[in-house]
PDB file of C-alpha atoms in Angstrom:
ATOM      1  CA  ASP A 271      25.197  63.739  68.512  1.00  0.00           C
ATOM      2  CA  ALA A 272      21.717  62.245  67.936  1.00  0.00           C
ATOM      3  CA  ARG A 273      21.602  58.491  67.392  1.00  0.00           C
ATOM      4  CA  VAL A 274      19.093  55.783  66.588  1.00  0.00           C
ATOM      5  CA  THR A 275      18.865  53.449  69.576  1.00  0.00           C
ATOM      6  CA  GLN A 276      18.026  49.779  69.214  1.00  0.00           C
ATOM      7  CA  THR A 277      17.344  47.245  71.944  1.00  0.00           C
ATOM      8  CA  PRO A 278      18.312  44.565  72.661  1.00  0.00           C
ATOM      9  CA  ARG A 279      21.745  44.438  71.012  1.00  0.00           C
ATOM     10  CA  HIS A 280      21.725  40.646  71.118  1.00  0.00           C
ATOM     11  CA  LYS A 281      18.928  38.125  71.417  1.00  0.00           C
ATOM     12  CA  VAL A 282      19.182  34.350  71.553  1.00  0.00           C
ATOM     13  CA  THR A 283      15.926  32.467  71.570  1.00  0.00           C
ATOM     14  CA  GLU A 284      14.479  29.096  70.785  1.00  0.00           C
ATOM     15  CA  MET A 285      12.449  28.339  67.708  1.00  0.00           C
ATOM     16  CA  GLY A 286       8.778  29.118  68.215  1.00  0.00           C
ATOM     17  CA  GLN A 287       9.323  31.914  70.730  1.00  0.00           C
ATOM     18  CA  GLU A 288       8.185  35.497  70.225  1.00  0.00           C
ATOM     19  CA  VAL A 289      10.871  38.115  69.621  1.00  0.00           C
ATOM     20  CA  THR A 290      10.359  41.861  69.966  1.00  0.00           C
ATOM     21  CA  MET A 291      12.951  44.368  68.771  1.00  0.00           C
ATOM     22  CA  ARG A 292      12.666  48.045  69.634  1.00  0.00           C
ATOM     23  CA  CYS A 293      13.931  51.193  68.035  1.00  0.00           C
ATOM     24  CA  GLN A 294      14.010  54.812  69.139  1.00  0.00           C
ATOM     25  CA  PRO A 295      14.419  56.971  66.033  1.00  0.00           C
ATOM     26  CA  ILE A 296      16.154  60.328  66.030  1.00  0.00           C
ATOM     27  CA  LEU A 297      13.831  63.062  67.266  1.00  0.00           C
ATOM     28  CA  GLY A 298      12.362  64.993  64.362  1.00  0.00           C
ATOM     29  CA  HIS A 299      12.921  62.324  61.741  1.00  0.00           C
ATOM     30  CA  ASN A 300       9.706  61.458  59.904  1.00  0.00           C
ATOM     31  CA  THR A 301      10.707  58.192  58.258  1.00  0.00           C
ATOM     32  CA  VAL A 302      11.624  54.934  59.980  1.00  0.00           C
ATOM     33  CA  PHE A 303      12.893  51.798  58.286  1.00  0.00           C
ATOM     34  CA  TRP A 304      13.587  48.211  59.299  1.00  0.00           C
ATOM     35  CA  TYR A 305      16.334  46.397  57.381  1.00  0.00           C
ATOM     36  CA  ARG A 306      17.723  42.913  57.837  1.00  0.00           C
ATOM     37  CA  GLN A 307      21.316  42.011  57.067  1.00  0.00           C
ATOM     38  CA  THR A 308      22.219  38.480  56.042  1.00  0.00           C
ATOM     39  CA  MET A 309      25.322  37.143  54.383  1.00  0.00           C
ATOM     40  CA  MET A 310      23.401  36.051  51.316  1.00  0.00           C
ATOM     41  CA  GLN A 311      21.118  39.045  50.759  1.00  0.00           C
ATOM     42  CA  GLY A 312      22.997  42.006  52.148  1.00  0.00           C
ATOM     43  CA  LEU A 313      20.655  44.692  53.516  1.00  0.00           C
ATOM     44  CA  GLU A 314      17.020  43.843  52.776  1.00  0.00           C
ATOM     45  CA  LEU A 315      14.173  46.244  53.428  1.00  0.00           C
ATOM     46  CA  LEU A 316      11.500  44.744  55.668  1.00  0.00           C
ATOM     47  CA  ALA A 317       9.165  47.677  56.369  1.00  0.00           C
ATOM     48  CA  TYR A 318       9.044  51.445  56.550  1.00  0.00           C
ATOM     49  CA  PHE A 319       6.938  54.225  57.994  1.00  0.00           C
ATOM     50  CA  ARG A 320       6.388  57.843  57.107  1.00  0.00           C
ATOM     51  CA  ASN A 321       4.950  60.048  59.830  1.00  0.00           C
ATOM     52  CA  ARG A 322       4.213  56.836  61.752  1.00  0.00           C
ATOM     53  CA  ALA A 323       2.008  55.449  58.957  1.00  0.00           C
ATOM     54  CA  PRO A 324       3.135  52.100  57.533  1.00  0.00           C
ATOM     55  CA  LEU A 325       3.928  52.502  53.837  1.00  0.00           C
ATOM     56  CA  ASP A 326       5.372  49.215  52.753  1.00  0.00           C
ATOM     57  CA  ASP A 327       5.918  45.945  54.560  1.00  0.00           C
ATOM     58  CA  SER A 328       6.069  43.748  51.485  1.00  0.00           C
ATOM     59  CA  GLY A 329       9.583  42.628  52.446  1.00  0.00           C
ATOM     60  CA  MET A 330       8.331  40.874  55.566  1.00  0.00           C
ATOM     61  CA  PRO A 331       6.883  37.378  55.895  1.00  0.00           C
ATOM     62  CA  LYS A 332       3.374  38.520  56.803  1.00  0.00           C
ATOM     63  CA  ASP A 333       2.379  35.430  58.698  1.00  0.00           C
ATOM     64  CA  ARG A 334       5.071  35.858  61.343  1.00  0.00           C
ATOM     65  CA  PHE A 335       6.455  39.398  61.218  1.00  0.00           C
ATOM     66  CA  SER A 336       4.755  42.603  62.262  1.00  0.00           C
ATOM     67  CA  ALA A 337       6.033  46.182  62.472  1.00  0.00           C
ATOM     68  CA  GLU A 338       4.390  49.041  64.348  1.00  0.00           C
ATOM     69  CA  MET A 339       5.016  52.596  65.506  1.00  0.00           C
ATOM     70  CA  PRO A 340       2.928  53.113  68.622  1.00  0.00           C
ATOM     71  CA  ASP A 341       4.292  56.647  68.899  1.00  0.00           C
ATOM     72  CA  ALA A 342       6.911  58.900  67.317  1.00  0.00           C
ATOM     73  CA  THR A 343       9.617  57.729  69.712  1.00  0.00           C
ATOM     74  CA  LEU A 344       9.178  53.981  69.337  1.00  0.00           C
ATOM     75  CA  ALA A 345       9.145  51.496  66.486  1.00  0.00           C
ATOM     76  CA  THR A 346       8.824  47.762  67.081  1.00  0.00           C
ATOM     77  CA  LEU A 347       9.460  44.671  64.992  1.00  0.00           C
ATOM     78  CA  LYS A 348       7.948  41.431  66.220  1.00  0.00           C
ATOM     79  CA  ILE A 349       8.483  37.883  65.065  1.00  0.00           C
ATOM     80  CA  GLN A 350       6.018  35.249  66.229  1.00  0.00           C
ATOM     81  CA  PRO A 351       6.801  32.401  66.005  1.00  0.00           C
ATOM     82  CA  SER A 352      10.524  32.755  65.343  1.00  0.00           C
ATOM     83  CA  GLU A 353      12.389  30.278  63.128  1.00  0.00           C
ATOM     84  CA  PRO A 354      16.116  29.524  62.715  1.00  0.00           C
ATOM     85  CA  ARG A 355      16.084  31.179  59.255  1.00  0.00           C
ATOM     86  CA  ASP A 356      15.200  34.473  60.970  1.00  0.00           C
ATOM     87  CA  SER A 357      18.702  34.593  62.451  1.00  0.00           C
ATOM     88  CA  ALA A 358      20.272  37.807  61.198  1.00  0.00           C
ATOM     89  CA  VAL A 359      21.119  41.343  62.248  1.00  0.00           C
ATOM     90  CA  TYR A 360      18.101  43.637  62.218  1.00  0.00           C
ATOM     91  CA  PHE A 361      18.720  47.351  61.712  1.00  0.00           C
ATOM     92  CA  CYS A 362      16.425  50.249  62.328  1.00  0.00           C
ATOM     93  CA  ALA A 363      17.104  53.520  60.520  1.00  0.00           C
ATOM     94  CA  SER A 364      15.482  56.927  60.565  1.00  0.00           C
ATOM     95  CA  GLY A 365      15.732  60.004  58.414  1.00  0.00           C
ATOM     96  CA  LEU A 366      14.079  62.996  56.872  1.00  0.00           C
ATOM     97  CA  GLU A 367      12.231  62.227  53.669  1.00  0.00           C
ATOM     98  CA  GLY A 368      14.562  62.105  50.666  1.00  0.00           C
ATOM     99  CA  GLY A 369      17.706  62.367  52.779  1.00  0.00           C
ATOM    100  CA  PRO A 370      20.343  59.950  54.083  1.00  0.00           C
ATOM    101  CA  LEU A 371      19.307  57.383  56.642  1.00  0.00           C
ATOM    102  CA  HIS A 372      20.847  57.126  60.086  1.00  0.00           C
ATOM    103  CA  PHE A 373      21.164  53.572  61.338  1.00  0.00           C
ATOM    104  CA  GLY A 374      21.137  52.097  64.795  1.00  0.00           C
ATOM    105  CA  ASN A 375      23.732  49.500  65.792  1.00  0.00           C
ATOM    106  CA  GLY A 376      21.344  46.643  65.174  1.00  0.00           C
ATOM    107  CA  THR A 377      19.918  43.669  67.040  1.00  0.00           C
ATOM    108  CA  ARG A 378      21.737  40.420  66.407  1.00  0.00           C
ATOM    109  CA  LEU A 379      19.113  37.686  66.564  1.00  0.00           C
ATOM    110  CA  THR A 380      19.966  34.010  66.911  1.00  0.00           C
ATOM    111  CA  VAL A 381      17.142  31.495  66.778  1.00  0.00           C
ATOM    112  CA  THR A 382      18.136  27.971  67.784  1.00  0.00           C
TER     113      THR A 382
ATOM    114  CA  ASP B 141      16.405  40.798  40.945  1.00  0.00           C
ATOM    115  CA  GLN B 142      19.210  42.898  42.384  1.00  0.00           C
ATOM    116  CA  GLN B 143      18.761  46.510  41.369  1.00  0.00           C
ATOM    117  CA  VAL B 144      22.055  47.578  42.957  1.00  0.00           C
ATOM    118  CA  LYS B 145      25.068  45.345  42.463  1.00  0.00           C
ATOM    119  CA  GLN B 146      28.468  45.368  44.047  1.00  0.00           C
ATOM    120  CA  ASN B 147      30.272  42.640  42.186  1.00  0.00           C
ATOM    121  CA  SER B 148      33.437  42.604  44.275  1.00  0.00           C
ATOM    122  CA  PRO B 149      32.812  41.058  47.710  1.00  0.00           C
ATOM    123  CA  SER B 150      36.249  42.119  48.896  1.00  0.00           C
ATOM    124  CA  LEU B 151      39.177  44.370  48.069  1.00  0.00           C
ATOM    125  CA  SER B 152      42.666  44.690  49.559  1.00  0.00           C
ATOM    126  CA  VAL B 153      44.712  47.852  49.155  1.00  0.00           C
ATOM    127  CA  GLN B 154      48.007  49.037  50.599  1.00  0.00           C
ATOM    128  CA  GLU B 155      48.002  52.000  52.919  1.00  0.00           C
ATOM    129  CA  GLY B 156      48.541  55.234  51.035  1.00  0.00           C
ATOM    130  CA  ARG B 157      47.261  53.885  47.719  1.00  0.00           C
ATOM    131  CA  ILE B 158      43.911  54.515  46.077  1.00  0.00           C
ATOM    132  CA  SER B 159      40.893  52.327  46.857  1.00  0.00           C
ATOM    133  CA  ILE B 160      38.237  52.109  44.148  1.00  0.00           C
ATOM    134  CA  LEU B 161      34.922  50.515  45.006  1.00  0.00           C
ATOM    135  CA  ASN B 162      32.439  49.911  42.221  1.00  0.00           C
ATOM    136  CA  CYS B 163      28.674  49.724  42.011  1.00  0.00           C
ATOM    137  CA  ASP B 164      26.267  49.069  39.143  1.00  0.00           C
ATOM    138  CA  TYR B 165      22.534  49.645  39.059  1.00  0.00           C
ATOM    139  CA  THR B 166      19.739  48.572  36.769  1.00  0.00           C
ATOM    140  CA  ASN B 167      16.846  50.897  37.618  1.00  0.00           C
ATOM    141  CA  SER B 168      17.064  54.016  35.433  1.00  0.00           C
ATOM    142  CA  MET B 169      14.650  55.790  37.772  1.00  0.00           C
ATOM    143  CA  PHE B 170      17.297  56.070  40.495  1.00  0.00           C
ATOM    144  CA  ASP B 171      18.307  59.699  40.942  1.00  0.00           C
ATOM    145  CA  TYR B 172      20.198  59.750  44.232  1.00  0.00           C
ATOM    146  CA  PHE B 173      23.097  57.512  45.192  1.00  0.00           C
ATOM    147  CA  LEU B 174      24.817  57.040  48.516  1.00  0.00           C
ATOM    148  CA  TRP B 175      27.745  55.207  50.021  1.00  0.00           C
ATOM    149  CA  TYR B 176      27.638  53.846  53.548  1.00  0.00           C
ATOM    150  CA  LYS B 177      30.505  52.477  55.613  1.00  0.00           C
ATOM    151  CA  LYS B 178      30.023  49.743  58.180  1.00  0.00           C
ATOM    152  CA  TYR B 179      32.333  48.589  60.948  1.00  0.00           C
ATOM    153  CA  PRO B 180      31.730  45.255  62.731  1.00  0.00           C
ATOM    154  CA  ALA B 181      29.008  45.344  65.396  1.00  0.00           C
ATOM    155  CA  GLU B 182      27.892  48.810  64.305  1.00  0.00           C
ATOM    156  CA  GLY B 183      25.234  50.102  61.982  1.00  0.00           C
ATOM    157  CA  PRO B 184      26.074  51.525  58.556  1.00  0.00           C
ATOM    158  CA  THR B 185      27.061  55.193  58.618  1.00  0.00           C
ATOM    159  CA  PHE B 186      26.482  57.623  55.792  1.00  0.00           C
ATOM    160  CA  LEU B 187      29.665  58.537  53.951  1.00  0.00           C
ATOM    161  CA  ILE B 188      28.941  60.486  50.777  1.00  0.00           C
ATOM    162  CA  SER B 189      26.189  60.922  48.215  1.00  0.00           C
ATOM    163  CA  ILE B 190      25.633  62.161  44.695  1.00  0.00           C
ATOM    164  CA  SER B 191      22.598  63.384  42.814  1.00  0.00           C
ATOM    165  CA  SER B 192      21.990  62.251  39.261  1.00  0.00           C
ATOM    166  CA  ILE B 193      22.430  65.824  38.033  1.00  0.00           C
ATOM    167  CA  LYS B 194      26.131  65.601  38.921  1.00  0.00           C
ATOM    168  CA  ASP B 195      28.889  63.298  37.809  1.00  0.00           C
ATOM    169  CA  LYS B 196      31.287  63.876  40.697  1.00  0.00           C
ATOM    170  CA  ASN B 197      31.138  64.744  44.355  1.00  0.00           C
ATOM    171  CA  GLU B 198      34.161  65.124  46.589  1.00  0.00           C
ATOM    172  CA  ASP B 199      34.522  65.224  50.353  1.00  0.00           C
ATOM    173  CA  GLY B 200      38.071  65.172  51.652  1.00  0.00           C
ATOM    174  CA  ARG B 201      39.666  61.843  50.778  1.00  0.00           C
ATOM    175  CA  PHE B 202      36.407  60.469  49.360  1.00  0.00           C
ATOM    176  CA  THR B 203      35.130  61.070  45.838  1.00  0.00           C
ATOM    177  CA  VAL B 204      32.110  59.507  44.206  1.00  0.00           C
ATOM    178  CA  PHE B 205      31.819  59.360  40.433  1.00  0.00           C
ATOM    179  CA  LEU B 206      28.576  58.721  38.580  1.00  0.00           C
ATOM    180  CA  ASN B 207      28.309  57.512  34.986  1.00  0.00           C
ATOM    181  CA  LYS B 208      24.609  57.561  34.177  1.00  0.00           C
ATOM    182  CA  SER B 209      24.936  56.158  30.688  1.00  0.00           C
ATOM    183  CA  ALA B 210      26.745  53.122  32.051  1.00  0.00           C
ATOM    184  CA  LYS B 211      24.575  52.980  35.200  1.00  0.00           C
ATOM    185  CA  HIS B 212      27.761  52.827  37.203  1.00  0.00           C
ATOM    186  CA  LEU B 213      29.174  54.632  40.184  1.00  0.00           C
ATOM    187  CA  SER B 214      32.417  54.335  42.031  1.00  0.00           C
ATOM    188  CA  LEU B 215      33.887  55.486  45.312  1.00  0.00           C
ATOM    189  CA  HIS B 216      37.514  56.552  45.377  1.00  0.00           C
ATOM    190  CA  ILE B 217      39.435  56.810  48.634  1.00  0.00           C
ATOM    191  CA  VAL B 218      42.782  58.583  48.398  1.00  0.00           C
ATOM    192  CA  PRO B 219      44.999  58.012  50.262  1.00  0.00           C
ATOM    193  CA  SER B 220      43.667  54.839  51.874  1.00  0.00           C
ATOM    194  CA  GLN B 221      44.221  54.476  55.606  1.00  0.00           C
ATOM    195  CA  PRO B 222      43.965  51.418  57.894  1.00  0.00           C
ATOM    196  CA  GLY B 223      40.913  53.009  59.552  1.00  0.00           C
ATOM    197  CA  ASP B 224      39.116  52.822  56.222  1.00  0.00           C
ATOM    198  CA  SER B 225      38.962  49.027  56.554  1.00  0.00           C
ATOM    199  CA  ALA B 226      35.238  48.304  56.669  1.00  0.00           C
ATOM    200  CA  VAL B 227      32.347  47.059  54.554  1.00  0.00           C
ATOM    201  CA  TYR B 228      31.121  49.656  52.060  1.00  0.00           C
ATOM    202  CA  PHE B 229      27.533  49.600  50.840  1.00  0.00           C
ATOM    203  CA  CYS B 230      26.311  51.341  47.735  1.00  0.00           C
ATOM    204  CA  ALA B 231      22.658  52.472  47.863  1.00  0.00           C
ATOM    205  CA  ALA B 232      20.232  54.142  45.489  1.00  0.00           C
ATOM    206  CA  MET B 233      16.787  55.686  45.555  1.00  0.00           C
ATOM    207  CA  TRP B 234      14.412  57.822  43.524  1.00  0.00           C
ATOM    208  CA  GLY B 235      11.781  60.225  44.679  1.00  0.00           C
ATOM    209  CA  ASN B 236      10.785  59.232  48.197  1.00  0.00           C
ATOM    210  CA  THR B 237      11.246  55.501  47.712  1.00  0.00           C
ATOM    211  CA  PRO B 238      13.320  53.569  50.253  1.00  0.00           C
ATOM    212  CA  LEU B 239      17.022  53.072  49.774  1.00  0.00           C
ATOM    213  CA  VAL B 240      17.995  49.935  47.871  1.00  0.00           C
ATOM    214  CA  PHE B 241      21.360  48.561  48.962  1.00  0.00           C
ATOM    215  CA  GLY B 242      23.997  46.463  47.304  1.00  0.00           C
ATOM    216  CA  LYS B 243      25.478  43.479  49.145  1.00  0.00           C
ATOM    217  CA  GLY B 244      28.589  45.369  50.159  1.00  0.00           C
ATOM    218  CA  THR B 245      32.322  45.245  49.495  1.00  0.00           C
ATOM    219  CA  ARG B 246      34.759  44.507  52.312  1.00  0.00           C
ATOM    220  CA  LEU B 247      37.772  46.800  52.056  1.00  0.00           C
ATOM    221  CA  SER B 248      40.996  45.856  53.818  1.00  0.00           C
ATOM    222  CA  VAL B 249      43.705  48.499  53.941  1.00  0.00           C
ATOM    223  CA  ILE B 250      47.028  46.886  54.707  1.00  0.00           C
ATOM    224  CA  ALA B 251      49.654  48.860  56.579  1.00  0.00           C
TER     225      ALA B 251
END
């Protein structure tokens, strides 16, 4: 059963440090999404890609967040510098255009 | 502005009874609606969907109803089982736009 794989599962870091989260989408899927889950906002869209091209990253704080897809098997989300308000669970999801998304199990980020 | 709203943060139901989870949306462009289920420490998993050309879709114990005029959809689970205890997210999209999620409803099925 194909799955979206996210690493690391947990990350604790100090304010000001760089954080990199990685995602391996399901082979053959042409869309990749980054969502963030917080208690207050639910699941917020941060960025998404179609055929590796970034389509929308308006949900991300541009000065500190960046999302890339160096190749079809890897998507990354970086935060530099990290802040305590970035603490959340970050989910990667992949899918075929117009169809349901398949989510990874998330990276729980804690910034102290 | 929340385009997809789940106004009940939590719901408790007795095992064997019906669970009804509700969702409202504001964007009339939405034409595809989905429900996801999420257990703790896991990602959301797709449960059931409905296209705007239908008003009902059924899959085993799960049925989704869509009322376009009211911009309202609901998920019915019959009969409810303890394993159904989870957070349920309603989501919507149109065309090839990204899914927009509600904030979720935590369902507790009590044995």
